PDB file of N, CA and C in Angstrom:
ATOM      1  N   UNK O  17       6.991 -35.421  -4.548  1.00 87.00           N
ATOM      2  CA  UNK O  17       8.365 -35.433  -4.991  1.00 87.00           C
ATOM      3  C   UNK O  17       8.627 -34.156  -5.766  1.00 87.00           C
ATOM      4  N   UNK O  18       9.751 -33.514  -5.459  1.00 92.00           N
ATOM      5  CA  UNK O  18      10.203 -32.334  -6.192  1.00 92.00           C
ATOM      6  C   UNK O  18      11.614 -32.635  -6.679  1.00 92.00           C
ATOM      7  N   UNK O  19      11.864 -32.431  -7.957  1.00 92.00           N
ATOM      8  CA  UNK O  19      13.205 -32.631  -8.497  1.00 92.00           C
ATOM      9  C   UNK O  19      13.616 -31.381  -9.268  1.00 92.00           C
ATOM     10  N   UNK O  20      14.924 -31.101  -9.242  1.00 94.00           N
ATOM     11  CA  UNK O  20      15.432 -29.928  -9.945  1.00 94.00           C
ATOM     12  C   UNK O  20      16.944 -30.025 -10.084  1.00 94.00           C
ATOM     13  N   UNK O  21      17.474 -29.231 -11.000  1.00 94.00           N
ATOM     14  CA  UNK O  21      18.917 -29.116 -11.212  1.00 94.00           C
ATOM     15  C   UNK O  21      19.285 -27.671 -10.912  1.00 94.00           C
ATOM     16  N   UNK O  22      20.407 -27.478 -10.241  1.00 93.00           N
ATOM     17  CA  UNK O  22      20.902 -26.146  -9.930  1.00 93.00           C
ATOM     18  C   UNK O  22      22.120 -25.831 -10.781  1.00 93.00           C
ATOM     19  N   UNK O  23      22.311 -24.558 -11.113  1.00 91.00           N
ATOM     20  CA  UNK O  23      23.514 -24.187 -11.860  1.00 91.00           C
ATOM     21  C   UNK O  23      24.763 -24.344 -10.990  1.00 91.00           C
ATOM     22  N   UNK O  24      25.898 -24.471 -11.625  1.00 89.00           N
ATOM     23  CA  UNK O  24      27.171 -24.595 -10.901  1.00 89.00           C
ATOM     24  C   UNK O  24      27.370 -23.386  -9.995  1.00 89.00           C
ATOM     25  N   UNK O  25      27.856 -23.631  -8.800  1.00 89.00           N
ATOM     26  CA  UNK O  25      28.133 -22.563  -7.853  1.00 89.00           C
ATOM     27  C   UNK O  25      26.946 -22.109  -7.035  1.00 89.00           C
ATOM     28  N   UNK O  26      25.784 -22.717  -7.244  1.00 89.00           N
ATOM     29  CA  UNK O  26      24.593 -22.348  -6.475  1.00 89.00           C
ATOM     30  C   UNK O  26      24.748 -22.830  -5.038  1.00 89.00           C
ATOM     31  N   UNK O  27      24.156 -22.105  -4.085  1.00 91.00           N
ATOM     32  CA  UNK O  27      24.216 -22.566  -2.696  1.00 91.00           C
ATOM     33  C   UNK O  27      23.425 -23.859  -2.509  1.00 91.00           C
ATOM     34  N   UNK O  28      23.717 -24.550  -1.432  1.00 87.00           N
ATOM     35  CA  UNK O  28      22.999 -25.785  -1.116  1.00 87.00           C
ATOM     36  C   UNK O  28      21.512 -25.476  -0.894  1.00 87.00           C
ATOM     37  N   UNK O  29      20.647 -26.266  -1.484  1.00 88.00           N
ATOM     38  CA  UNK O  29      19.220 -26.032  -1.284  1.00 88.00           C
ATOM     39  C   UNK O  29      18.782 -26.438   0.125  1.00 88.00           C
ATOM     40  N   UNK O  30      17.676 -25.873   0.590  1.00 84.00           N
ATOM     41  CA  UNK O  30      17.163 -26.206   1.911  1.00 84.00           C
ATOM     42  C   UNK O  30      16.381 -27.508   1.893  1.00 84.00           C
ATOM     43  N   UNK O  31      15.808 -27.835   3.013  1.00 79.00           N
ATOM     44  CA  UNK O  31      14.830 -28.919   3.135  1.00 79.00           C
ATOM     45  C   UNK O  31      15.402 -30.310   2.971  1.00 79.00           C
ATOM     46  N   UNK O  32      16.677 -30.494   3.180  1.00 81.00           N
ATOM     47  CA  UNK O  32      17.216 -31.841   3.087  1.00 81.00           C
ATOM     48  C   UNK O  32      17.164 -32.430   1.692  1.00 81.00           C
ATOM     49  N   UNK O  33      17.340 -31.586   0.683  1.00 86.00           N
ATOM     50  CA  UNK O  33      17.355 -32.077  -0.693  1.00 86.00           C
ATOM     51  C   UNK O  33      18.547 -33.007  -0.875  1.00 86.00           C
ATOM     52  N   UNK O  34      18.314 -34.124  -1.538  1.00 88.00           N
ATOM     53  CA  UNK O  34      19.351 -35.131  -1.766  1.00 88.00           C
ATOM     54  C   UNK O  34      19.742 -35.096  -3.234  1.00 88.00           C
ATOM     55  N   UNK O  35      21.035 -35.090  -3.516  1.00 89.00           N
ATOM     56  CA  UNK O  35      21.483 -35.072  -4.901  1.00 89.00           C
ATOM     57  C   UNK O  35      21.586 -36.492  -5.434  1.00 89.00           C
ATOM     58  N   UNK O  36      20.923 -36.721  -6.573  1.00 84.00           N
ATOM     59  CA  UNK O  36      20.902 -38.032  -7.218  1.00 84.00           C
ATOM     60  C   UNK O  36      21.121 -37.823  -8.708  1.00 84.00           C
ATOM     61  N   UNK O  37      22.199 -38.384  -9.248  1.00 84.00           N
ATOM     62  CA  UNK O  37      22.500 -38.281 -10.677  1.00 84.00           C
ATOM     63  C   UNK O  37      22.506 -36.839 -11.175  1.00 84.00           C
ATOM     64  N   UNK O  38      23.083 -35.923 -10.396  1.00 86.00           N
ATOM     65  CA  UNK O  38      23.202 -34.532 -10.821  1.00 86.00           C
ATOM     66  C   UNK O  38      21.992 -33.663 -10.546  1.00 86.00           C
ATOM     67  N   UNK O  39      20.897 -34.272 -10.144  1.00 92.00           N
ATOM     68  CA  UNK O  39      19.685 -33.519  -9.825  1.00 92.00           C
ATOM     69  C   UNK O  39      19.411 -33.634  -8.330  1.00 92.00           C
ATOM     70  N   UNK O  40      18.695 -32.665  -7.816  1.00 93.00           N
ATOM     71  CA  UNK O  40      18.293 -32.715  -6.416  1.00 93.00           C
ATOM     72  C   UNK O  40      16.874 -33.253  -6.329  1.00 93.00           C
ATOM     73  N   UNK O  41      16.603 -33.955  -5.233  1.00 90.00           N
ATOM     74  CA  UNK O  41      15.274 -34.533  -5.018  1.00 90.00           C
ATOM     75  C   UNK O  41      14.837 -34.248  -3.588  1.00 90.00           C
ATOM     76  N   UNK O  42      13.604 -33.803  -3.465  1.00 90.00           N
ATOM     77  CA  UNK O  42      12.986 -33.589  -2.161  1.00 90.00           C
ATOM     78  C   UNK O  42      11.748 -34.459  -2.104  1.00 90.00           C
ATOM     79  N   UNK O  43      11.710 -35.355  -1.146  1.00 87.00           N
ATOM     80  CA  UNK O  43      10.518 -36.181  -0.951  1.00 87.00           C
ATOM     81  C   UNK O  43       9.658 -35.497   0.092  1.00 87.00           C
ATOM     82  N   UNK O  44       8.380 -35.313  -0.202  1.00 85.00           N
ATOM     83  CA  UNK O  44       7.523 -34.525   0.659  1.00 85.00           C
ATOM     84  C   UNK O  44       6.110 -35.085   0.734  1.00 85.00           C
ATOM     85  N   UNK O  45       5.475 -34.830   1.852  1.00 86.00           N
ATOM     86  CA  UNK O  45       4.055 -35.138   2.006  1.00 86.00           C
ATOM     87  C   UNK O  45       3.228 -33.863   1.920  1.00 86.00           C
ATOM     88  N   UNK O  46       3.915 -32.714   1.810  1.00 88.00           N
ATOM     89  CA  UNK O  46       3.264 -31.402   1.719  1.00 88.00           C
ATOM     90  C   UNK O  46       3.778 -30.695   0.464  1.00 88.00           C
ATOM     91  N   UNK O  47       3.391 -31.212  -0.692  1.00 89.00           N
ATOM     92  CA  UNK O  47       3.954 -30.760  -1.962  1.00 89.00           C
ATOM     93  C   UNK O  47       3.805 -29.256  -2.167  1.00 89.00           C
ATOM     94  N   UNK O  48       2.612 -28.727  -2.026  1.00 91.00           N
ATOM     95  CA  UNK O  48       2.395 -27.318  -2.303  1.00 91.00           C
ATOM     96  C   UNK O  48       3.188 -26.429  -1.345  1.00 91.00           C
ATOM     97  N   UNK O  49       3.155 -26.746  -0.065  1.00 92.00           N
ATOM     98  CA  UNK O  49       3.879 -25.958   0.941  1.00 92.00           C
ATOM     99  C   UNK O  49       5.388 -26.012   0.713  1.00 92.00           C
ATOM    100  N   UNK O  50       5.931 -27.193   0.459  1.00 92.00           N
ATOM    101  CA  UNK O  50       7.371 -27.328   0.264  1.00 92.00           C
ATOM    102  C   UNK O  50       7.828 -26.717  -1.054  1.00 92.00           C
ATOM    103  N   UNK O  51       7.017 -26.816  -2.094  1.00 92.00           N
ATOM    104  CA  UNK O  51       7.367 -26.194  -3.364  1.00 92.00           C
ATOM    105  C   UNK O  51       7.379 -24.671  -3.214  1.00 92.00           C
ATOM    106  N   UNK O  52       6.420 -24.136  -2.501  1.00 94.00           N
ATOM    107  CA  UNK O  52       6.380 -22.691  -2.226  1.00 94.00           C
ATOM    108  C   UNK O  52       7.637 -22.257  -1.472  1.00 94.00           C
ATOM    109  N   UNK O  53       8.002 -23.009  -0.467  1.00 93.00           N
ATOM    110  CA  UNK O  53       9.204 -22.703   0.326  1.00 93.00           C
ATOM    111  C   UNK O  53      10.468 -22.766  -0.536  1.00 93.00           C
ATOM    112  N   UNK O  54      10.559 -23.781  -1.380  1.00 93.00           N
ATOM    113  CA  UNK O  54      11.720 -23.952  -2.245  1.00 93.00           C
ATOM    114  C   UNK O  54      11.815 -22.823  -3.268  1.00 93.00           C
ATOM    115  N   UNK O  55      10.699 -22.429  -3.845  1.00 94.00           N
ATOM    116  CA  UNK O  55      10.704 -21.324  -4.805  1.00 94.00           C
ATOM    117  C   UNK O  55      11.078 -20.009  -4.129  1.00 94.00           C
ATOM    118  N   UNK O  56      10.633 -19.812  -2.896  1.00 94.00           N
ATOM    119  CA  UNK O  56      11.016 -18.624  -2.141  1.00 94.00           C
ATOM    120  C   UNK O  56      12.508 -18.586  -1.880  1.00 94.00           C
ATOM    121  N   UNK O  57      13.078 -19.746  -1.518  1.00 93.00           N
ATOM    122  CA  UNK O  57      14.523 -19.834  -1.302  1.00 93.00           C
ATOM    123  C   UNK O  57      15.274 -19.474  -2.586  1.00 93.00           C
ATOM    124  N   UNK O  58      14.832 -20.017  -3.719  1.00 94.00           N
ATOM    125  CA  UNK O  58      15.501 -19.752  -4.993  1.00 94.00           C
ATOM    126  C   UNK O  58      15.424 -18.266  -5.341  1.00 94.00           C
ATOM    127  N   UNK O  59      14.281 -17.672  -5.111  1.00 95.00           N
ATOM    128  CA  UNK O  59      14.118 -16.242  -5.384  1.00 95.00           C
ATOM    129  C   UNK O  59      15.069 -15.417  -4.517  1.00 95.00           C
ATOM    130  N   UNK O  60      15.088 -15.705  -3.218  1.00 94.00           N
ATOM    131  CA  UNK O  60      15.946 -14.959  -2.286  1.00 94.00           C
ATOM    132  C   UNK O  60      17.427 -15.165  -2.579  1.00 94.00           C
ATOM    133  N   UNK O  61      17.804 -16.367  -3.043  1.00 93.00           N
ATOM    134  CA  UNK O  61      19.206 -16.693  -3.320  1.00 93.00           C
ATOM    135  C   UNK O  61      19.617 -16.312  -4.745  1.00 93.00           C
ATOM    136  N   UNK O  62      18.655 -15.870  -5.570  1.00 93.00           N
ATOM    137  CA  UNK O  62      18.964 -15.519  -6.954  1.00 93.00           C
ATOM    138  C   UNK O  62      19.332 -16.718  -7.803  1.00 93.00           C
ATOM    139  N   UNK O  63      18.711 -17.855  -7.502  1.00 93.00           N
ATOM    140  CA  UNK O  63      19.015 -19.113  -8.193  1.00 93.00           C
ATOM    141  C   UNK O  63      17.892 -19.440  -9.185  1.00 93.00           C
ATOM    142  N   UNK O  64      18.269 -19.810 -10.393  1.00 92.00           N
ATOM    143  CA  UNK O  64      17.297 -20.268 -11.387  1.00 92.00           C
ATOM    144  C   UNK O  64      17.340 -21.785 -11.468  1.00 92.00           C
ATOM    145  N   UNK O  65      16.193 -22.410 -11.237  1.00 92.00           N
ATOM    146  CA  UNK O  65      16.112 -23.864 -11.366  1.00 92.00           C
ATOM    147  C   UNK O  65      16.151 -24.259 -12.831  1.00 92.00           C
ATOM    148  N   UNK O  66      16.693 -25.419 -13.080  1.00 91.00           N
ATOM    149  CA  UNK O  66      16.586 -26.065 -14.392  1.00 91.00           C
ATOM    150  C   UNK O  66      15.901 -27.391 -14.154  1.00 91.00           C
ATOM    151  N   UNK O  67      15.074 -27.785 -15.069  1.00 91.00           N
ATOM    152  CA  UNK O  67      14.390 -29.086 -15.009  1.00 91.00           C
ATOM    153  C   UNK O  67      13.596 -29.265 -13.724  1.00 91.00           C
ATOM    154  N   UNK O  68      12.897 -28.229 -13.302  1.00 91.00           N
ATOM    155  CA  UNK O  68      12.069 -28.303 -12.100  1.00 91.00           C
ATOM    156  C   UNK O  68      10.815 -29.113 -12.394  1.00 91.00           C
ATOM    157  N   UNK O  69      10.583 -30.132 -11.599  1.00 90.00           N
ATOM    158  CA  UNK O  69       9.392 -30.973 -11.729  1.00 90.00           C
ATOM    159  C   UNK O  69       8.843 -31.265 -10.343  1.00 90.00           C
ATOM    160  N   UNK O  70       7.534 -31.371 -10.253  1.00 88.00           N
ATOM    161  CA  UNK O  70       6.923 -31.745  -8.986  1.00 88.00           C
ATOM    162  C   UNK O  70       5.693 -32.586  -9.257  1.00 88.00           C
ATOM    163  N   UNK O  71       5.398 -33.455  -8.328  1.00 81.00           N
ATOM    164  CA  UNK O  71       4.231 -34.306  -8.458  1.00 81.00           C
ATOM    165  C   UNK O  71       4.309 -35.460  -7.485  1.00 81.00           C
ATOM    166  N   UNK O  72       3.299 -36.290  -7.519  1.00 71.00           N
ATOM    167  CA  UNK O  72       3.294 -37.437  -6.609  1.00 71.00           C
ATOM    168  C   UNK O  72       4.398 -38.428  -6.979  1.00 71.00           C
ATOM    169  N   UNK O  73       4.807 -39.195  -6.007  1.00 66.00           N
ATOM    170  CA  UNK O  73       5.792 -40.243  -6.255  1.00 66.00           C
ATOM    171  C   UNK O  73       5.204 -41.262  -7.211  1.00 66.00           C
ATOM    172  N   UNK O  74       5.994 -41.614  -8.214  1.00 64.00           N
ATOM    173  CA  UNK O  74       5.535 -42.593  -9.212  1.00 64.00           C
ATOM    174  C   UNK O  74       5.893 -44.003  -8.747  1.00 64.00           C
ATOM    175  N   UNK O  75       5.189 -44.967  -9.263  1.00 64.00           N
ATOM    176  CA  UNK O  75       5.420 -46.351  -8.882  1.00 64.00           C
ATOM    177  C   UNK O  75       6.839 -46.791  -9.203  1.00 64.00           C
ATOM    178  N   UNK O  76       7.399 -46.355 -10.336  1.00 63.00           N
ATOM    179  CA  UNK O  76       8.771 -46.759 -10.664  1.00 63.00           C
ATOM    180  C   UNK O  76       9.781 -46.156  -9.683  1.00 63.00           C
ATOM    181  N   UNK O  77       9.469 -44.990  -9.101  1.00 61.00           N
ATOM    182  CA  UNK O  77      10.333 -44.428  -8.058  1.00 61.00           C
ATOM    183  C   UNK O  77      10.343 -45.325  -6.823  1.00 61.00           C
ATOM    184  N   UNK O  78       9.185 -45.855  -6.484  1.00 58.00           N
ATOM    185  CA  UNK O  78       9.078 -46.750  -5.332  1.00 58.00           C
ATOM    186  C   UNK O  78       9.883 -48.016  -5.575  1.00 58.00           C
ATOM    187  N   UNK O  79       9.769 -48.616  -6.758  1.00 61.00           N
ATOM    188  CA  UNK O  79      10.531 -49.832  -7.077  1.00 61.00           C
ATOM    189  C   UNK O  79      12.024 -49.565  -7.033  1.00 61.00           C
ATOM    190  N   UNK O  80      12.470 -48.408  -7.567  1.00 62.00           N
ATOM    191  CA  UNK O  80      13.895 -48.073  -7.531  1.00 62.00           C
ATOM    192  C   UNK O  80      14.385 -47.924  -6.101  1.00 62.00           C
ATOM    193  N   UNK O  81      13.579 -47.326  -5.245  1.00 61.00           N
ATOM    194  CA  UNK O  81      13.959 -47.152  -3.838  1.00 61.00           C
ATOM    195  C   UNK O  81      14.082 -48.490  -3.136  1.00 61.00           C
ATOM    196  N   UNK O  82      13.184 -49.403  -3.456  1.00 68.00           N
ATOM    197  CA  UNK O  82      13.191 -50.729  -2.821  1.00 68.00           C
ATOM    198  C   UNK O  82      14.402 -51.544  -3.285  1.00 68.00           C
ATOM    199  N   UNK O  83      14.696 -51.493  -4.585  1.00 70.00           N
ATOM    200  CA  UNK O  83      15.771 -52.319  -5.130  1.00 70.00           C
ATOM    201  C   UNK O  83      17.132 -51.659  -5.052  1.00 70.00           C
ATOM    202  N   UNK O  84      17.162 -50.363  -4.672  1.00 66.00           N
ATOM    203  CA  UNK O  84      18.435 -49.667  -4.575  1.00 66.00           C
ATOM    204  C   UNK O  84      18.974 -49.229  -5.930  1.00 66.00           C
ATOM    205  N   UNK O  85      18.165 -49.260  -6.963  1.00 57.00           N
ATOM    206  CA  UNK O  85      18.635 -48.868  -8.299  1.00 57.00           C
ATOM    207  C   UNK O  85      17.777 -47.843  -8.830  1.00 57.00           C
TER     208      UNK O  85
END
């Protein structure tokens, strides 16, 4: 899972990022490869991430996905 916030006016991020509560989320099975790709996109687009986090999906994320909350 990769989550981040973009500044206002930033272009749409690649990789099918989904916006949830003001932050973007990318669910991935290739964390290192996708994070590298995302950072390259940000560099090329001149975008600074805020609140960038990455790591495995947490159990509470799974419960939220199942319950829709």
